[in-house]
Short mmCIF file of C-alpha atoms and ligand atoms in Angstrom, two decimals:
data_model
loop_
_atom_site.label_atom_id
_atom_site.label_comp_id
_atom_site.label_asym_id
_atom_site.label_seq_id
_atom_site.Cartn_x
_atom_site.Cartn_y
_atom_site.Cartn_z
CA MET I 208 209.12 116.83 56.60
CA ARG I 209 210.25 117.70 53.04
CA ILE I 210 207.33 117.71 50.63
CA LEU I 211 207.40 117.85 46.84
CA VAL I 212 204.16 119.24 45.40
CA THR I 213 203.71 118.75 41.67
CA GLY I 214 201.32 121.19 40.01
CA GLY I 215 201.68 123.48 43.02
CA ALA I 216 201.05 126.59 40.93
CA GLY I 217 197.58 125.37 39.89
CA PHE I 218 194.24 125.85 41.61
CA ILE I 219 194.26 123.01 44.16
CA GLY I 220 198.03 122.46 44.40
CA SER I 221 198.60 126.11 45.33
CA GLU I 222 195.93 125.91 48.05
CA TYR I 223 197.78 122.88 49.40
CA VAL I 224 201.09 124.77 49.41
CA ARG I 225 199.53 127.83 51.04
CA MET I 226 198.00 125.52 53.65
CA LEU I 227 201.26 123.61 54.28
CA LEU I 228 203.11 126.85 54.80
CA GLY I 229 200.34 128.18 57.02
CA ARG I 230 199.49 131.40 55.21
CA PRO I 231 198.01 134.00 57.56
CA GLY I 232 194.35 133.34 58.17
CA ALA I 233 194.43 129.69 57.06
CA ASP I 234 194.30 126.57 59.21
CA ALA I 235 197.81 125.50 60.05
CA ALA I 236 198.86 122.40 58.15
CA ARG I 237 198.34 119.19 60.08
CA ALA I 238 201.75 117.83 59.13
CA PRO I 239 204.32 120.59 59.59
CA ALA I 240 206.40 121.16 56.49
CA THR I 241 210.05 121.99 56.95
CA ALA I 242 210.48 122.43 53.21
CA VAL I 243 208.12 122.52 50.24
CA THR I 244 209.30 122.17 46.67
CA VAL I 245 206.84 123.02 43.90
CA LEU I 246 207.49 121.38 40.53
CA ASP I 247 205.26 122.98 37.91
CA LYS I 248 205.42 123.36 34.13
CA LEU I 249 203.35 126.56 34.27
CA THR I 250 200.94 125.53 31.54
CA TYR I 251 198.06 127.93 30.77
CA SER I 252 196.46 126.97 34.13
CA GLY I 253 199.60 127.23 36.24
CA ASN I 254 200.18 130.70 37.64
CA PRO I 255 203.07 131.80 39.88
CA ALA I 256 200.75 134.50 41.30
CA ASN I 257 198.82 131.70 43.04
CA LEU I 258 201.81 131.36 45.35
CA ASP I 259 202.15 135.10 46.08
CA PRO I 260 200.87 134.76 49.68
CA VAL I 261 203.82 132.44 50.48
CA ARG I 262 206.34 133.71 47.91
CA HIS I 263 208.80 134.99 50.53
CA ASP I 264 208.61 131.95 52.80
CA PRO I 265 212.18 130.61 53.00
CA ARG I 266 210.82 127.04 53.15
CA LEU I 267 209.41 127.30 49.60
CA ARG I 268 211.43 126.40 46.52
CA PHE I 269 209.95 126.64 43.03
CA VAL I 270 211.18 124.47 40.16
CA HIS I 271 209.85 125.30 36.71
CA GLY I 272 209.64 122.04 34.79
CA ASP I 273 207.72 119.10 33.38
CA ILE I 274 206.88 115.98 35.40
CA GLY I 275 207.53 114.06 32.18
CA ASP I 276 211.16 115.25 32.04
CA ALA I 277 212.87 112.19 33.55
CA THR I 278 216.25 113.91 33.96
CA LEU I 279 214.77 116.88 35.79
CA VAL I 280 212.49 114.69 37.91
CA ASP I 281 215.45 112.51 38.86
CA ASP I 282 217.22 115.63 40.01
CA VAL I 283 214.27 117.06 42.01
CA VAL I 284 212.79 113.98 43.71
CA PRO I 285 215.72 112.96 46.00
CA ASP I 286 215.67 114.44 49.50
CA HIS I 287 211.87 114.53 49.72
CA ASP I 288 209.94 112.48 52.27
CA VAL I 289 206.62 112.86 50.49
CA ILE I 290 205.39 113.60 46.96
CA VAL I 291 201.88 115.07 46.65
CA HIS I 292 201.03 114.78 42.98
CA PHE I 293 198.54 117.31 41.62
CA ALA I 294 200.10 118.11 38.23
CA ALA I 295 197.70 117.25 35.44
CA GLU I 296 195.83 118.48 32.44
CA SER I 297 192.51 119.01 34.20
CA HIS I 298 189.82 120.41 31.91
CA VAL I 299 187.34 117.93 30.39
CA ASP I 300 186.38 120.20 27.47
CA ARG I 301 190.02 120.55 26.42
CA SER I 302 190.42 116.76 26.51
CA ILE I 303 187.53 116.45 24.04
CA THR I 304 189.21 118.73 21.52
CA GLY I 305 192.71 117.28 22.06
CA ALA I 306 193.55 114.27 24.22
CA ALA I 307 197.31 114.05 23.60
CA PRO I 308 198.55 116.35 26.43
CA PHE I 309 196.22 114.48 28.82
CA VAL I 310 197.85 111.16 28.08
CA THR I 311 201.34 112.67 28.04
CA THR I 312 201.08 114.47 31.37
CA ASN I 313 198.51 112.49 33.30
CA VAL I 314 199.68 109.00 32.35
CA LEU I 315 203.32 109.22 31.21
CA GLY I 316 204.16 112.09 33.57
CA THR I 317 202.77 110.15 36.53
CA GLN I 318 204.76 107.08 35.53
CA THR I 319 207.95 109.17 35.33
CA LEU I 320 207.32 110.46 38.84
CA LEU I 321 206.50 107.01 40.20
CA ASP I 322 209.75 105.62 38.76
CA ALA I 323 211.74 108.42 40.40
CA ALA I 324 209.93 107.91 43.73
CA LEU I 325 210.82 104.23 43.60
CA ARG I 326 214.44 104.86 42.63
CA HIS I 327 214.96 107.43 45.37
CA ARG I 328 212.88 105.60 48.01
CA THR I 329 210.46 108.46 48.62
CA GLY I 330 208.56 107.78 51.84
CA ARG I 331 205.02 108.40 50.56
CA PHE I 332 203.40 109.15 47.18
CA VAL I 333 199.99 110.85 47.39
CA HIS I 334 198.24 110.62 44.03
CA VAL I 335 195.45 113.19 43.72
CA SER I 336 192.56 112.04 41.53
CA THR I 337 188.91 112.59 40.78
CA ASP I 338 185.45 111.05 41.11
CA GLU I 339 185.19 111.26 37.30
CA VAL I 340 187.14 107.98 36.95
CA TYR I 341 183.94 106.09 37.86
CA GLY I 342 181.88 107.44 34.96
CA SER I 343 178.30 108.38 35.82
CA ILE I 344 175.88 107.04 38.46
CA GLU I 345 172.09 107.38 38.32
CA SER I 346 171.39 106.80 42.00
CA GLY I 347 173.35 105.91 45.13
CA SER I 348 177.03 106.68 45.63
CA TRP I 349 180.34 105.10 44.64
CA THR I 350 182.50 103.36 47.21
CA GLU I 351 186.27 103.11 46.74
CA ASP I 352 186.09 99.56 45.35
CA TRP I 353 183.68 100.52 42.54
CA PRO I 354 184.87 99.54 39.02
CA LEU I 355 186.35 102.39 36.99
CA ALA I 356 184.38 103.35 33.86
CA PRO I 357 185.66 106.76 32.72
CA ASN I 358 183.89 108.45 29.82
CA SER I 359 186.03 111.45 28.83
CA PRO I 360 189.65 111.43 27.67
CA TYR I 361 190.42 113.45 30.83
CA SER I 362 188.86 110.93 33.20
CA ALA I 363 190.33 108.00 31.22
CA SER I 364 193.81 109.47 31.58
CA LYS I 365 193.25 110.01 35.31
CA ALA I 366 191.98 106.43 35.70
CA GLY I 367 195.14 105.22 33.92
CA SER I 368 197.32 107.17 36.33
CA ASP I 369 195.37 105.91 39.38
CA LEU I 370 195.89 102.32 38.28
CA LEU I 371 199.58 102.88 37.61
CA ALA I 372 200.05 104.43 41.05
CA LEU I 373 198.28 101.51 42.75
CA ALA I 374 200.27 99.05 40.63
CA TYR I 375 203.54 100.57 41.89
CA HIS I 376 202.32 99.83 45.41
CA ARG I 377 201.32 96.25 44.65
CA THR I 378 204.30 95.43 42.43
CA HIS I 379 207.10 97.38 44.07
CA GLY I 380 205.79 98.14 47.56
CA LEU I 381 205.89 101.91 46.96
CA ASP I 382 203.95 103.71 49.70
CA VAL I 383 201.13 105.02 47.48
CA VAL I 384 197.81 106.49 48.59
CA VAL I 385 195.18 107.69 46.09
CA THR I 386 192.54 110.36 46.76
CA ARG I 387 189.46 110.86 44.58
CA CYS I 388 187.56 114.08 45.08
CA SER I 389 184.38 115.68 43.83
CA ASN I 390 184.14 119.10 42.09
CA ASN I 391 186.11 121.86 43.76
CA TYR I 392 185.39 125.57 43.89
CA GLY I 393 187.22 128.46 45.54
CA PRO I 394 189.72 131.25 44.89
CA TYR I 395 192.53 130.99 42.29
CA GLN I 396 190.60 128.63 39.96
CA PHE I 397 191.38 129.23 36.29
CA PRO I 398 188.36 131.00 34.76
CA GLU I 399 187.51 128.26 32.25
CA LYS I 400 185.88 126.07 34.94
CA VAL I 401 182.20 126.64 35.60
CA VAL I 402 182.29 128.55 38.91
CA PRO I 403 184.98 131.15 38.06
CA LEU I 404 183.78 131.34 34.43
CA PHE I 405 180.22 132.15 35.49
CA VAL I 406 181.25 134.50 38.30
CA THR I 407 183.71 136.52 36.20
CA ASN I 408 181.29 136.71 33.26
CA LEU I 409 178.54 137.93 35.58
CA LEU I 410 180.83 140.45 37.30
CA ASP I 411 181.67 141.79 33.83
CA GLY I 412 177.96 142.17 32.99
CA GLY I 413 178.04 139.27 30.49
CA THR I 414 176.11 136.04 30.00
CA VAL I 415 176.83 132.48 31.12
CA PRO I 416 176.52 129.29 29.03
CA LEU I 417 174.44 126.47 30.57
CA TYR I 418 175.02 123.00 29.09
CA GLY I 419 172.03 121.00 27.84
CA ASP I 420 169.04 120.86 30.19
CA GLY I 421 171.16 121.95 33.19
CA GLY I 422 170.25 118.71 34.97
CA ASN I 423 173.76 117.26 35.38
CA VAL I 424 174.53 116.73 39.07
CA ARG I 425 177.85 117.42 40.81
CA ASP I 426 178.94 117.42 44.44
CA TRP I 427 180.59 120.79 45.24
CA LEU I 428 183.38 120.97 47.80
CA HIS I 429 185.47 123.99 48.80
CA VAL I 430 189.10 123.59 47.71
CA HIS I 431 190.26 124.09 51.29
CA ASP I 432 188.19 121.10 52.45
CA HIS I 433 189.70 119.03 49.63
CA CYS I 434 193.19 119.99 50.82
CA ARG I 435 192.34 119.19 54.45
CA GLY I 436 191.30 115.74 53.28
CA ILE I 437 194.51 115.26 51.29
CA ALA I 438 196.58 116.31 54.34
CA LEU I 439 194.81 113.67 56.45
CA VAL I 440 195.45 110.98 53.84
CA GLN I 441 199.07 112.10 53.48
CA GLU I 442 199.53 111.80 57.21
CA LYS I 443 197.41 108.81 58.21
CA GLY I 444 196.11 107.00 55.11
CA ARG I 445 196.96 103.33 54.70
CA ALA I 446 199.42 102.47 51.93
CA GLY I 447 197.80 101.04 48.80
CA GLU I 448 194.37 102.46 49.67
CA VAL I 449 192.01 104.81 47.85
CA TYR I 450 190.16 107.51 49.84
CA HIS I 451 187.20 109.54 48.63
CA ILE I 452 187.03 113.23 49.55
CA GLY I 453 183.68 114.96 49.13
CA GLY I 454 180.60 115.50 51.17
CA GLY I 455 179.89 118.97 49.97
CA THR I 456 176.50 119.51 48.40
CA GLU I 457 175.03 117.78 45.36
CA LEU I 458 173.47 120.25 42.95
CA THR I 459 172.24 120.23 39.39
CA ASN I 460 174.07 122.71 37.16
CA ARG I 461 170.82 124.68 37.04
CA GLU I 462 170.76 124.88 40.86
CA LEU I 463 174.41 125.93 40.95
CA THR I 464 173.70 128.57 38.30
CA GLY I 465 170.82 129.93 40.40
CA LYS I 466 173.12 130.28 43.43
CA LEU I 467 175.82 132.04 41.40
CA LEU I 468 173.29 134.40 39.80
CA ALA I 469 171.95 135.29 43.25
CA ALA I 470 175.44 135.77 44.70
CA CYS I 471 176.32 138.12 41.82
CA GLY I 472 172.99 139.95 41.89
CA ALA I 473 172.03 138.82 38.36
CA GLY I 474 168.87 137.27 36.86
CA TRP I 475 168.09 134.29 34.59
CA ASP I 476 168.11 136.61 31.54
CA ARG I 477 171.91 136.32 31.74
CA VAL I 478 171.84 132.54 31.10
CA VAL I 479 172.30 131.23 27.54
CA PRO I 480 171.51 127.53 26.98
CA VAL I 481 174.20 125.83 24.86
CA THR I 482 174.50 122.39 23.23
CA ASP I 483 175.44 119.76 25.80
CA ARG I 484 179.05 118.62 26.21
CA LYS I 485 179.80 115.41 24.24
CA GLY I 486 179.56 112.35 26.48
CA HIS I 487 178.51 114.53 29.44
CA ASP I 488 178.34 112.44 32.62
CA ARG I 489 174.91 112.87 34.23
CA ARG I 490 175.71 112.48 37.89
CA TYR I 491 178.71 111.99 40.17
CA SER I 492 178.31 110.92 43.80
CA LEU I 493 180.95 109.74 46.24
CA ASP I 494 180.43 107.73 49.42
CA ILE I 495 182.90 109.27 51.91
CA THR I 496 182.28 106.90 54.82
CA LYS I 497 185.82 105.50 54.64
CA ILE I 498 187.67 108.80 55.18
CA GLU I 499 185.10 109.87 57.78
CA THR I 500 185.37 106.74 59.90
CA GLU I 501 189.05 105.89 59.36
CA LEU I 502 190.61 109.34 59.35
CA GLY I 503 187.99 111.52 61.05
CA TYR I 504 187.34 113.73 58.03
CA ALA I 505 184.40 116.11 57.71
CA PRO I 506 184.01 119.06 55.36
CA SER I 507 184.03 122.38 57.22
CA ILE I 508 182.78 124.99 54.75
CA ASP I 509 179.06 125.32 54.08
CA LEU I 510 178.34 125.71 50.33
CA ASP I 511 176.39 128.97 50.48
CA HIS I 512 179.00 130.58 52.70
CA GLY I 513 181.85 129.19 50.56
CA LEU I 514 180.26 130.40 47.32
CA ALA I 515 179.64 133.86 48.76
CA GLU I 516 183.28 134.08 49.89
CA THR I 517 184.43 132.83 46.50
CA VAL I 518 182.37 135.44 44.65
CA ARG I 519 183.78 138.09 46.98
CA TRP I 520 187.33 136.90 46.20
CA TYR I 521 186.79 137.18 42.42
CA ARG I 522 185.13 140.57 42.91
CA GLU I 523 188.15 141.82 44.88
CA ASN I 524 190.84 140.18 42.75
CA ARG I 525 190.20 141.36 39.20
CA ALA I 526 193.95 141.89 38.81
CA TRP I 527 194.34 138.11 39.13
CA TRP I 528 191.74 136.99 36.58
CA GLU I 529 191.40 139.81 34.04
CA PRO I 530 194.78 139.11 32.39
CA LEU I 531 193.94 135.39 32.23
CA LYS I 532 190.62 136.05 30.49
CA ALA I 533 192.26 138.57 28.14
CA ALA I 534 194.93 136.05 27.17
CA HIS I 535 192.79 132.89 27.00
CA GLY I 536 189.19 134.13 26.81
N1 NAD U 46 189.38 120.87 39.93
C1 NAD U 46 188.66 119.88 40.47
O1 NAD U 46 187.47 120.07 40.75
C2 NAD U 46 189.31 118.55 40.78
C3 NAD U 46 188.56 117.59 41.46
C4 NAD U 46 189.16 116.37 41.79
C5 NAD U 46 190.48 116.13 41.44
N2 NAD U 46 191.19 117.07 40.76
C6 NAD U 46 192.61 116.78 40.44
O2 NAD U 46 193.41 117.69 41.20
C7 NAD U 46 194.61 117.99 40.48
C8 NAD U 46 194.76 119.50 40.37
O3 NAD U 46 193.62 120.03 39.67
P1 NAD U 46 193.47 121.61 39.47
O4 NAD U 46 192.02 121.86 39.34
O5 NAD U 46 194.26 122.32 40.49
O6 NAD U 46 194.16 121.79 38.04
P2 NAD U 46 194.85 123.05 37.41
O7 NAD U 46 194.71 122.87 35.94
O8 NAD U 46 194.39 124.31 38.04
O9 NAD U 46 196.38 122.88 37.81
C9 NAD U 46 197.24 121.94 37.22
C10 NAD U 46 198.68 122.36 37.50
O10 NAD U 46 199.54 121.35 36.97
C11 NAD U 46 200.56 121.98 36.21
N3 NAD U 46 201.00 121.05 35.16
C12 NAD U 46 200.27 120.61 34.11
N4 NAD U 46 201.01 119.77 33.36
C13 NAD U 46 202.22 119.67 33.98
C14 NAD U 46 203.40 118.94 33.70
N5 NAD U 46 203.50 118.15 32.62
N6 NAD U 46 204.45 119.05 34.55
C15 NAD U 46 204.37 119.86 35.66
N7 NAD U 46 203.28 120.58 35.95
C16 NAD U 46 202.22 120.49 35.13
C17 NAD U 46 199.92 123.24 35.65
O11 NAD U 46 200.88 124.21 35.26
C18 NAD U 46 199.05 123.68 36.82
O12 NAD U 46 199.81 124.49 37.71
C19 NAD U 46 194.49 117.28 39.14
O13 NAD U 46 195.24 116.10 39.21
C20 NAD U 46 193.00 116.98 38.99
O14 NAD U 46 192.79 115.83 38.23
C21 NAD U 46 190.63 118.28 40.42
#
């Protein structure tokens, strides 16, 4: 099985690569990989160090490049059985200050990849997406057939790419599967996202910014459980279908903050309320019945245990995040 992983130097993509190549201590990948190619532009959030645990694996090849570069993509895509597409601009706040790279990478980049997959008859295209494409839900949970109503430029660009991917299945018969996941946490997450931002600020003795009234609700899933779900969909998902991955724990931002403060041994005096994010979605909630019943998925990492392990990882890996905060903080 030859697998092309776009965005494989990012937070989730690198976990997928480490999992596929069976890094020591991790679950072995469900579908054995004979070769893994990472195609990554190494934007501010892409980091070759994320692949250090598998750097010397002879099955890994790294290609530095842009998914929107049609010539390069045409060169890289042949000879792969599967494409797992993570590459994206992924931070909502950045999409509010500048949407252009989101449209360029998330929409046009995805289309460039889809065209290459079609031309070179790639066996399967796994498009990795987010619950944010549905907008916000007051009560209940979204099922996979729920209408898309994205509110941020980030989620709108992801919704555009989801629809394109599904259209290539319906129009051209490309073997596309789409996953939509809730909020991820875990090691190697760029320290602009709430969990690593809060943890690294607290470990440095600083304060943490809490948006608005802190009442926005997210479902938190460990990145490894997300990747286990993607592997199942890659292996056994039905072509043309969307699968939700979630089932972690729904928390308000205030509740999450309380857990992170406790895990870092800090008090509420370290929390600074800040003006709410523009257009901030109130609540996300995914119904994951489909992946549970069809593919036998269940999350495996309890939130409190996962958060404690994550805090421990950031505590023990300052050499990974300190340069990132110094350069981008
Ligand atoms: N983080 C979450 O909680 C979450 C939840 C659900 C879905 N997702 C989706 O999962 C995917 C990965 O998210 P992440 O959190 O790992 O993001 P990330 O920002 O950590 O990683 C993105 C990676 O893509 C690369 N990249 C960006 N533009 C590129 C381009 N034009 N060409 C090639 N590579 C490019 C970056 O260098 C980086 O390595 C995204 O598609 C995101 O929408 C994320």
